[in-house]
Amino acid sequence: MSSSEKYDCIVIGAGMSGLASGIRLAMYDKKVLILERHTISGGLNSYYARGKRKFDVGLHALTNFVGPKDKGKPFNKLMKQLRIPYDDFKLSPQNYSLISFPDKKLKFTNDINCLVQEINELFPDQVDGFINLLNHVKNFDEVNLNNETVMAKTVVRHFISNESLVEMIFCPLLIYGSAWENDMDFSQFVIMFKSIFLEGFSRPEGGVRTIINLLHQKLESLGASIRYKACVSKILTENNKIIGVEINDNEIIYCDKILSSMGLPETFDVVNDSDFFKKYPKPNIGKLTFCESILITDKKPKELGIDATIIFYNNRPEYLYQSPTTLFDRESGVLCFPNNFNYQNNNTYNDDYSEGVLRVTNIANFELWNQLKMGPNKEQYLEAKEQVFLNAKKILSASGLNQDYQILFKDIFTPTTIKRYTSHYGGVVYGSSDKSRNGKTPIDGLFICGTDQGFLGIVGSMLSGISMANLHVLQGDS
Ligand SMILES: Cc1cc2nc3c(=O)[nH]c(=O)nc-3n(C[C@H](O)[C@H](O)[C@H](O)COP(=O)(O)OP(=O)(O)OC[C@H]3O[C@@H](n4cnc5c(N)ncnc54)[C@H](O)[C@@H]3O)c2cc1C
């Protein structure tokens, strides 16, 4: 079956990057169609319901928090490109976050001076080096698509000689945005440093749904369409040029260009050229994936002694950001307390959770989870999930959460859940370690956006969708 309509551009995936690129293209009257294999949008940053309760999957915090008047900053550039008013995001800033290591805790807020002061108190001989690093980061052009790959720890060690401090600085930046184990490209380090330490965390009232609803409303107002349950099974080419896609193994849709947010290896695997991988190297499949425990409690975290918004917990002297050899890493995790954004500070937006919400994310091993999931004994998979939950309670307690609470509901998701809902090989959250920073592929008219272009996270992937649409479709560069 083939459709008679031909599109200027097909966008594969209705995650954050796909939705943002669709808006940008429709805004400039391109005939655009977004194809999504699932029944809802969001991809890695989606939502689900259990009974009356609603859960976010990929939103601990929105990075890159700035006020509405900070014009040149990524979040406001994003709002400008999407033509969505800043206030519609209903952002409340974080209270504060902690980087918690066995013998030291560093506090940071959306004001970098807090972190400078903390480093001055805990690592007085390193503070000058940190300030120099800060200046280097501020002056670095991290989004230049031609930047060479340089490993960030080597650069940072020019400024900071204390390894404990290096590990503490890298901890939040790695777990919130690195496809590499234990280190990252320096450009990516700067993106993460600015978005987390120099700008900071916030949460939209209503969580992920608020973001997705705003993007949907915009798409609708521009007349762009999304087709759900539309799995791209083939990318069709002729003479190394895009001609269209096949969906659900039976329908062909023609187009001039494709922006794919499926991931680099996932995209290349559906190109209908049997010699493709003889001509081009196969991109790596990433290794970094997570499991997460979500606990709904009768008391909010503040009543239980925790007023931090996010705690980056690590119980070793060094921080192991790598695929563990066990199902999940018991000694580190990100603790997120969505009730603890500073809702009362701006007096406009509310904590939309009436109960306590405690989220604990651990680095996990996809292969081991997959073996359990595919194995004959379902009980073993469920038992392993219970272990994740018990460990989450232990880490919460070690982080100072008073144990005087009742758990009203709990849900645990694993790397196999992430794979099922996003189709990323290995359930990876930050994609392949091979990125296509300029979005180009060896096929004319086929471009990568989102995670495997290299701008990560919610704000990053939206910026990626917009910049790839601008560069490759609106400016016609191919
Ligand atoms: C547990 C967790 C916590 C996170 N926390 C944060 C956070 O606090 N802050 C933050 O900024 N970021 C966070 N992230 C990361 C953030 O959600 C992602 O970086 C971002 O959403 C990626 O968007 P994307 O558009 O690049 O890709 P994706 O979201 O992966 O979108 C790709 C889309 O393509 C679709 N697709 C795949 N194959 C096909 C096909 N063949 N045909 C049609 N459609 C297809 C998928 O279904 C998916 O919808 C988190 C992620 C997770 C999983």
Coordinates of C-alpha atoms and ligand atoms in Angstrom, one line a residue:
M1 CA 0.0 0.0 0.0
S2 CA 1.4 3.5 -0.7
S3 CA 0.1 6.9 0.1
S4 CA -0.3 9.4 -2.7
E5 CA 0.8 12.3 -0.5
K6 CA 4.4 13.3 -0.5
Y7 CA 5.9 15.1 2.5
D8 CA 8.8 17.7 2.5
C9 CA 10.0 16.0 5.7
I10 CA 9.1 12.9 7.8
V11 CA 10.2 13.1 11.4
I12 CA 10.7 9.6 13.0
G13 CA 9.7 9.7 16.7
A14 CA 7.4 11.9 18.7
G15 CA 9.9 12.3 21.6
M16 CA 11.0 15.8 22.7
S17 CA 13.3 16.3 19.6
G18 CA 10.8 15.0 17.1
L19 CA 8.0 17.2 18.4
A20 CA 10.2 20.3 18.5
S21 CA 11.5 19.7 15.0
G22 CA 7.9 19.1 13.7
I23 CA 6.8 22.5 15.2
R24 CA 9.7 24.3 13.6
L25 CA 9.1 22.8 10.2
A26 CA 5.3 23.4 10.3
M27 CA 6.0 27.0 11.3
Y28 CA 7.7 27.5 8.0
D29 CA 5.0 25.8 6.0
K30 CA 6.8 22.6 5.4
K31 CA 4.6 19.6 4.8
V32 CA 5.7 17.5 7.7
L33 CA 4.5 14.2 9.2
I34 CA 5.7 12.8 12.6
L35 CA 5.6 9.0 12.8
E36 CA 5.5 7.4 16.3
R37 CA 5.4 3.7 16.9
H38 CA 3.6 4.1 20.2
T39 CA 0.2 5.4 21.2
I40 CA 1.4 8.5 23.0
S41 CA 4.2 11.1 22.6
G42 CA 7.2 11.7 24.8
G43 CA 9.5 8.8 24.2
L44 CA 12.1 8.7 27.0
N45 CA 10.3 11.6 28.6
S46 CA 6.8 10.2 28.8
Y47 CA 4.2 9.4 31.4
Y48 CA 1.9 6.7 32.6
A49 CA -0.9 6.2 35.0
R50 CA -1.5 3.5 37.7
G51 CA -5.0 3.8 39.0
K52 CA -5.7 7.4 39.8
R53 CA -2.0 8.2 40.1
K54 CA 0.1 9.8 37.3
F55 CA 3.8 9.1 36.9
D56 CA 6.5 10.8 35.0
V57 CA 9.2 8.6 33.4
G58 CA 12.0 10.9 32.2
L59 CA 11.6 14.0 34.2
H60 CA 13.4 14.5 37.5
A61 CA 14.1 18.1 36.7
L62 CA 14.2 20.4 33.7
T63 CA 17.8 21.6 33.4
N64 CA 18.8 25.1 32.0
F65 CA 16.6 27.1 34.4
V66 CA 16.7 30.8 33.8
G67 CA 14.4 33.7 34.4
P68 CA 12.2 35.0 31.5
K69 CA 14.5 38.0 30.9
D70 CA 17.8 36.0 30.5
K71 CA 17.4 36.3 26.7
G72 CA 20.6 34.7 25.3
K73 CA 20.3 31.5 27.4
P74 CA 19.3 28.1 25.9
F75 CA 15.9 27.8 27.5
N76 CA 14.7 31.2 26.4
K77 CA 16.2 30.6 22.9
L78 CA 14.2 27.4 22.8
M79 CA 11.0 29.2 23.8
K80 CA 11.6 31.8 21.2
Q81 CA 12.2 29.3 18.4
L82 CA 9.0 27.4 19.5
R83 CA 7.1 30.6 20.0
I84 CA 5.8 29.4 23.4
P85 CA 5.6 32.0 26.1
Y86 CA 8.0 31.3 29.1
D87 CA 5.2 31.5 31.6
D88 CA 3.3 28.6 29.9
F89 CA 6.0 26.2 31.3
K90 CA 4.9 27.1 34.9
L91 CA 8.4 26.5 36.2
S92 CA 9.3 26.3 39.9
P93 CA 13.0 26.3 40.7
Q94 CA 14.7 23.7 42.8
N95 CA 15.3 24.2 46.5
Y96 CA 18.8 22.8 46.5
S97 CA 20.6 19.7 45.4
L98 CA 23.4 17.7 47.1
I99 CA 26.3 15.7 45.8
S100 CA 26.7 13.2 48.6
F101 CA 29.9 11.1 48.8
P102 CA 31.0 9.0 51.8
D103 CA 32.9 11.7 53.7
K104 CA 31.8 15.0 52.0
K105 CA 28.6 16.6 50.7
L106 CA 28.5 19.5 48.3
K107 CA 25.4 21.6 48.1
F108 CA 24.4 23.5 44.9
T109 CA 21.5 25.7 44.0
N110 CA 20.5 27.6 40.8
D111 CA 23.1 30.2 42.0
I112 CA 26.6 29.1 41.2
N113 CA 28.0 31.1 44.1
C114 CA 26.6 28.5 46.5
L115 CA 28.8 25.8 44.9
V116 CA 31.8 28.1 44.9
Q117 CA 31.3 28.8 48.6
E118 CA 30.9 25.1 49.3
I119 CA 34.1 24.2 47.5
N120 CA 35.8 27.0 49.4
E121 CA 34.8 25.4 52.7
L122 CA 35.4 21.8 51.8
F123 CA 38.3 22.1 49.4
P124 CA 39.9 25.5 50.2
D125 CA 43.1 24.8 48.1
Q126 CA 41.0 24.0 45.0
V127 CA 38.7 27.0 44.9
D128 CA 40.9 29.1 42.7
G129 CA 41.2 26.3 40.2
F130 CA 37.4 25.9 40.2
I131 CA 36.9 29.5 39.5
N132 CA 39.4 29.2 36.6
L133 CA 37.5 26.2 35.3
L134 CA 34.3 28.2 35.6
N135 CA 35.7 31.0 33.4
H136 CA 37.0 28.4 30.9
V137 CA 33.6 26.8 30.7
K138 CA 31.8 30.2 30.4
N139 CA 34.0 31.1 27.4
F140 CA 33.8 27.8 25.6
D141 CA 31.6 27.4 22.5
E142 CA 30.1 24.0 23.4
V143 CA 27.5 23.9 20.6
N144 CA 30.0 24.5 17.7
L145 CA 29.2 21.4 15.6
N146 CA 32.8 21.2 14.5
N147 CA 34.4 20.8 18.0
E148 CA 36.9 18.0 18.2
T149 CA 36.3 15.2 20.7
V150 CA 38.4 15.8 23.8
M151 CA 37.9 13.8 27.0
A152 CA 36.7 16.1 29.8
K153 CA 38.5 14.7 32.8
T154 CA 41.8 15.5 31.2
V155 CA 40.8 19.1 30.7
V156 CA 39.3 19.4 34.2
R157 CA 42.4 18.0 35.8
H158 CA 44.4 21.0 34.5
F159 CA 42.3 23.1 36.8
I160 CA 41.5 20.8 39.8
S161 CA 44.2 18.5 41.3
N162 CA 42.0 16.9 44.0
E163 CA 40.6 13.7 42.6
S164 CA 37.7 13.6 45.1
L165 CA 36.5 17.0 43.9
V166 CA 36.9 15.9 40.2
E167 CA 34.7 12.9 41.0
M168 CA 32.1 15.0 42.8
I169 CA 31.9 17.5 40.0
F170 CA 31.5 14.8 37.3
C171 CA 28.8 12.8 39.2
P172 CA 25.7 14.8 38.4
L173 CA 27.0 15.8 34.9
L174 CA 27.7 12.1 33.9
I175 CA 24.4 10.7 35.2
Y176 CA 22.3 13.4 33.7
G177 CA 23.9 13.4 30.3
S178 CA 26.8 11.1 29.3
A179 CA 26.6 8.3 26.8
W180 CA 30.3 7.4 27.7
E181 CA 31.3 5.5 30.7
N182 CA 33.2 7.4 33.5
D183 CA 34.0 10.4 31.3
M184 CA 32.5 12.5 28.6
D185 CA 33.4 14.7 25.6
F186 CA 34.5 18.1 26.8
S187 CA 31.8 19.9 24.7
Q188 CA 29.2 17.7 26.4
F189 CA 30.8 18.4 29.8
V190 CA 30.3 22.2 29.2
I191 CA 26.7 21.7 28.0
M192 CA 26.0 19.8 31.2
F193 CA 28.0 22.1 33.5
K194 CA 26.2 25.2 32.2
S195 CA 22.8 23.5 32.2
I196 CA 23.1 22.1 35.8
F197 CA 25.6 24.3 37.7
L198 CA 25.4 27.7 36.0
E199 CA 21.6 27.6 35.1
G200 CA 20.0 24.9 37.2
F201 CA 16.9 22.8 37.9
S202 CA 13.2 23.5 37.8
R203 CA 10.0 21.6 37.4
P204 CA 6.9 22.5 35.4
E205 CA 3.7 22.3 37.4
G206 CA 2.0 19.1 36.2
G207 CA 5.3 17.5 35.2
V208 CA 6.0 16.0 31.8
R209 CA 2.4 16.4 30.7
T210 CA 2.7 20.1 30.8
I211 CA 5.6 20.1 28.3
I212 CA 4.0 17.5 26.0
N213 CA 0.6 19.3 26.0
L214 CA 2.3 22.6 25.1
L215 CA 4.1 21.0 22.2
H216 CA 0.9 19.2 21.0
Q217 CA -1.1 22.5 21.2
K218 CA 1.6 24.2 19.1
L219 CA 1.7 21.4 16.5
E220 CA -2.1 21.4 16.3
S221 CA -2.3 25.2 15.8
L222 CA 0.2 24.9 12.9
G223 CA -1.7 22.1 11.3
A224 CA 1.1 19.5 11.6
S225 CA 0.2 15.8 12.0
I226 CA 1.4 13.0 14.2
R227 CA 0.5 9.4 13.3
Y228 CA 0.7 7.0 16.2
K229 CA 1.1 3.2 15.9
A230 CA 3.2 4.0 12.9
C231 CA 6.5 2.0 13.2
V232 CA 9.0 2.9 10.6
S233 CA 10.1 -0.6 9.4
K234 CA 12.2 0.6 6.4
I235 CA 13.9 3.8 5.3
L236 CA 13.7 3.8 1.5
T237 CA 16.5 5.0 -0.7
E238 CA 17.3 5.2 -4.4
N239 CA 20.8 6.0 -5.6
N240 CA 21.8 6.8 -2.0
K241 CA 19.0 9.4 -1.6
I242 CA 15.9 9.3 0.5
I243 CA 12.6 8.6 -1.2
G244 CA 10.4 7.7 1.8
V245 CA 9.6 5.2 4.5
E246 CA 7.8 2.0 4.9
I247 CA 5.6 1.8 8.1
N248 CA 4.3 -1.3 9.9
D249 CA 5.8 -3.5 7.1
N250 CA 3.1 -2.6 4.6
E251 CA 2.5 1.1 3.9
I252 CA 4.9 3.4 1.9
I253 CA 5.0 7.1 2.5
Y254 CA 7.1 9.3 0.2
C255 CA 9.2 12.3 1.4
D256 CA 12.2 14.4 0.4
K257 CA 13.9 14.4 3.8
I258 CA 13.9 12.5 7.0
L259 CA 14.8 13.6 10.5
S260 CA 15.2 10.5 12.7
S261 CA 15.2 10.5 16.5
M262 CA 15.2 6.7 16.8
G263 CA 18.9 6.6 17.5
L264 CA 21.9 6.2 15.2
P265 CA 22.3 2.4 15.1
E266 CA 18.5 2.0 15.2
T267 CA 18.2 4.3 12.2
F268 CA 20.9 2.7 10.2
D269 CA 19.5 -0.8 10.8
V270 CA 16.3 0.1 8.9
V271 CA 17.9 1.7 5.8
N272 CA 17.0 -0.6 2.9
D273 CA 20.5 -0.9 1.5
S274 CA 21.9 -4.4 2.1
D275 CA 25.4 -3.2 1.5
F276 CA 25.1 -0.2 3.9
F277 CA 27.3 -1.7 6.7
K278 CA 29.9 -2.9 4.2
K279 CA 30.4 0.8 3.3
Y280 CA 30.0 2.4 6.7
P281 CA 31.0 1.4 10.2
K282 CA 28.1 0.3 12.5
P283 CA 27.6 2.8 15.3
N284 CA 28.2 1.5 18.9
I285 CA 25.2 0.6 21.0
G286 CA 25.5 2.5 24.3
K287 CA 25.6 0.8 27.6
L288 CA 24.1 3.3 30.0
T289 CA 20.6 2.5 31.3
F290 CA 18.7 2.8 34.5
C291 CA 16.2 1.2 36.8
E292 CA 14.0 3.4 38.9
S293 CA 11.9 3.0 42.0
I294 CA 9.0 5.3 42.6
L295 CA 7.5 5.3 46.1
I296 CA 4.2 7.1 46.9
T297 CA 4.1 7.8 50.6
D298 CA 1.6 9.2 53.1
K299 CA 4.0 12.0 54.1
K300 CA 5.9 14.4 51.9
P301 CA 9.7 14.3 52.1
K302 CA 10.0 17.6 54.1
E303 CA 7.9 16.0 56.9
L304 CA 10.4 13.2 56.8
G305 CA 13.4 15.4 57.2
I306 CA 14.5 16.0 53.6
D307 CA 14.2 19.3 51.9
A308 CA 16.7 18.8 49.1
T309 CA 15.2 18.5 45.6
I310 CA 17.8 16.1 44.2
I311 CA 20.5 14.1 45.9
F312 CA 23.3 12.5 43.8
Y313 CA 24.2 9.7 46.2
N314 CA 27.5 7.8 45.9
N315 CA 28.8 5.5 48.6
R316 CA 32.3 5.0 47.2
P317 CA 35.4 7.3 47.1
E318 CA 35.2 7.3 43.3
Y319 CA 32.0 7.5 41.2
L320 CA 31.5 4.5 39.0
Y321 CA 29.4 5.7 36.0
Q322 CA 29.5 2.5 34.1
S323 CA 27.4 -0.5 33.3
P324 CA 27.5 -2.6 36.5
T325 CA 28.4 -6.3 36.5
T326 CA 25.3 -6.9 38.6
L327 CA 21.7 -6.1 37.8
F328 CA 22.0 -2.6 39.2
D329 CA 24.5 -0.5 41.1
R330 CA 23.6 -0.6 44.8
E331 CA 26.2 1.9 45.9
S332 CA 25.0 5.0 43.9
G333 CA 21.8 6.5 42.8
V334 CA 19.9 9.7 42.0
L335 CA 17.2 10.6 44.6
C336 CA 14.6 12.9 43.3
F337 CA 11.9 14.5 45.5
P338 CA 9.4 16.3 43.1
N339 CA 7.5 17.7 46.2
N340 CA 10.7 19.7 47.0
F341 CA 10.8 22.2 44.2
N342 CA 10.4 25.7 45.5
Y343 CA 6.7 26.0 44.7
Q344 CA 5.9 28.5 47.4
N345 CA 8.7 30.8 46.4
N346 CA 7.0 32.2 43.4
N347 CA 3.5 31.8 44.9
T348 CA 2.0 31.1 41.5
Y349 CA 2.5 27.4 40.9
N350 CA 1.7 24.5 43.2
D351 CA 3.0 21.1 44.1
D352 CA 0.5 19.1 42.1
Y353 CA 1.3 15.9 44.1
S354 CA -1.0 15.5 47.1
E355 CA 1.1 12.7 48.4
G356 CA 4.8 12.2 49.0
V357 CA 6.8 11.1 45.9
L358 CA 10.2 9.6 46.3
R359 CA 12.2 8.5 43.2
V360 CA 15.4 6.6 43.2
T361 CA 17.3 5.9 40.0
N362 CA 20.2 3.4 39.8
I363 CA 22.5 2.6 36.9
A364 CA 21.6 -0.9 35.6
N365 CA 22.8 -3.6 33.3
F366 CA 20.4 -4.2 30.4
E367 CA 21.7 -7.7 29.4
L368 CA 21.2 -9.1 32.9
W369 CA 17.7 -7.7 33.2
N370 CA 16.8 -8.9 29.7
Q371 CA 18.0 -12.4 30.6
L372 CA 15.7 -12.4 33.6
K373 CA 12.8 -11.0 31.6
M374 CA 13.1 -13.5 28.8
G375 CA 13.9 -16.4 31.1
P376 CA 11.4 -19.1 32.0
N377 CA 10.9 -17.9 35.6
K378 CA 8.9 -14.6 35.8
E379 CA 9.3 -14.8 39.6
Q380 CA 13.0 -14.1 39.3
Y381 CA 12.4 -10.8 37.4
L382 CA 9.8 -9.7 40.0
E383 CA 12.2 -10.7 42.9
A384 CA 14.9 -8.6 41.3
K385 CA 12.6 -5.6 41.1
E386 CA 11.9 -6.1 44.8
Q387 CA 15.6 -5.9 45.5
V388 CA 15.8 -2.6 43.6
F389 CA 13.0 -1.3 45.8
L390 CA 14.6 -2.5 49.1
N391 CA 17.9 -0.9 48.0
A392 CA 16.1 2.3 47.2
K393 CA 14.6 2.4 50.8
K394 CA 18.1 1.8 52.1
I395 CA 19.6 4.6 50.2
L396 CA 16.8 6.9 51.2
S397 CA 17.4 6.1 54.8
A398 CA 21.2 6.5 54.4
S399 CA 20.5 10.0 53.0
G400 CA 18.6 11.0 56.1
L401 CA 14.9 10.2 55.3
N402 CA 13.1 9.5 58.5
Q403 CA 11.5 6.0 58.4
D404 CA 8.2 7.0 59.9
Y405 CA 6.2 6.7 56.7
Q406 CA 3.8 4.4 55.0
I407 CA 4.2 3.4 51.4
L408 CA 0.8 3.8 49.6
F409 CA 2.0 2.5 46.3
K410 CA 5.2 1.6 44.6
D411 CA 6.3 1.0 41.0
I412 CA 9.7 -0.1 39.7
F413 CA 10.8 0.2 36.1
T414 CA 13.8 -1.5 34.6
P415 CA 16.0 -1.2 31.4
T416 CA 13.6 -3.7 29.7
T417 CA 10.7 -1.4 30.4
I418 CA 12.7 1.5 28.8
K419 CA 13.5 -0.6 25.8
R420 CA 9.8 -1.6 25.4
Y421 CA 8.6 2.0 25.4
T422 CA 11.4 3.7 23.4
S423 CA 12.8 1.0 21.2
H424 CA 16.4 2.2 22.0
Y425 CA 18.7 -0.9 21.8
G426 CA 19.8 -1.9 25.3
G427 CA 17.2 0.5 26.8
V428 CA 19.9 3.1 26.6
V429 CA 19.0 6.6 27.9
Y430 CA 21.8 8.6 26.4
G431 CA 22.0 6.7 23.1
S432 CA 25.1 5.5 21.3
S433 CA 28.6 6.6 22.2
D434 CA 28.9 7.5 18.5
K435 CA 27.1 10.8 17.9
S436 CA 26.4 12.7 14.6
R437 CA 27.0 16.2 15.9
N438 CA 26.2 17.8 12.6
G439 CA 23.2 15.5 12.1
K440 CA 24.5 14.2 8.8
T441 CA 24.5 10.5 7.7
P442 CA 25.9 8.9 4.6
I443 CA 22.5 9.0 2.9
D444 CA 21.4 12.2 1.1
G445 CA 18.3 13.6 2.9
L446 CA 18.6 11.5 6.0
F447 CA 19.5 13.4 9.2
I448 CA 19.7 12.5 12.9
C449 CA 18.1 14.6 15.6
G450 CA 17.8 14.2 19.4
T451 CA 19.9 11.9 21.6
D452 CA 22.3 10.6 18.9
Q453 CA 22.9 14.0 17.4
G454 CA 24.3 14.7 20.8
F455 CA 22.3 17.3 22.7
L456 CA 20.8 15.4 25.6
G457 CA 18.1 15.8 28.2
I458 CA 14.7 17.4 27.7
V459 CA 15.9 20.9 26.8
G460 CA 18.9 19.6 24.8
S461 CA 16.8 17.2 22.7
M462 CA 14.3 19.9 21.9
L463 CA 17.2 22.2 20.9
S464 CA 18.6 19.4 18.8
G465 CA 15.3 18.9 16.9
I466 CA 15.1 22.6 16.2
S467 CA 18.7 23.1 15.1
M468 CA 18.6 20.0 12.8
A469 CA 15.3 21.2 11.3
N470 CA 16.8 24.7 10.8
L471 CA 20.1 23.5 9.4
H472 CA 19.0 20.6 7.1
V473 CA 15.5 21.3 6.1
L474 CA 14.8 25.0 6.4
Q475 CA 18.2 26.1 5.2
G476 CA 18.2 23.3 2.7
D477 CA 21.7 22.1 3.5
S478 CA 22.0 18.4 2.4
Ligands
LIG1 C1 14.4 7.6 33.8 C2 14.8 8.8 33.0 C3 15.0 10.0 33.7 C4 15.4 11.1 33.0 N1 15.5 12.3 33.7 C5 15.7 13.5 33.0 C6 15.7 14.7 33.6 O1 15.5 14.8 34.8 N2 16.0 15.8 32.9 C7 16.2 15.8 31.6 O2 16.4 16.8 30.9 N3 16.2 14.6 30.9 C8 16.0 13.4 31.6 N4 15.9 12.2 30.9 C9 16.4 12.2 29.5 C10 15.3 12.8 28.5 O3 14.1 12.2 28.8 C11 15.8 12.4 27.1 O4 17.1 12.9 26.9 C12 14.9 13.0 26.0 O5 13.6 12.9 26.3 C13 15.3 12.4 24.7 O6 14.5 12.8 23.6 P1 14.7 12.3 22.1 O7 13.7 13.0 21.3 O8 16.1 12.5 21.7 O9 14.5 10.7 22.0 P2 13.3 9.7 22.5 O10 12.6 10.2 23.7 O11 14.0 8.4 22.6 O12 12.3 9.7 21.2 C14 12.4 8.8 20.2 C15 11.0 8.4 19.8 O13 11.1 7.6 18.6 C16 10.1 6.6 18.6 N5 10.6 5.5 17.7 C17 11.6 4.7 17.9 N6 11.7 3.8 16.9 C18 10.7 4.2 16.0 C19 10.3 3.7 14.8 N7 10.9 2.6 14.2 N8 9.2 4.2 14.2 C20 8.5 5.3 14.8 N9 8.9 5.8 16.0 C21 10.0 5.2 16.6 C22 10.1 6.2 20.1 O14 9.0 5.5 20.4 C23 10.3 7.6 20.8 O15 9.0 8.1 21.0 C24 15.6 11.1 31.6 C25 15.3 9.9 30.9 C26 15.0 8.7 31.6 C27 14.7 7.5 30.9

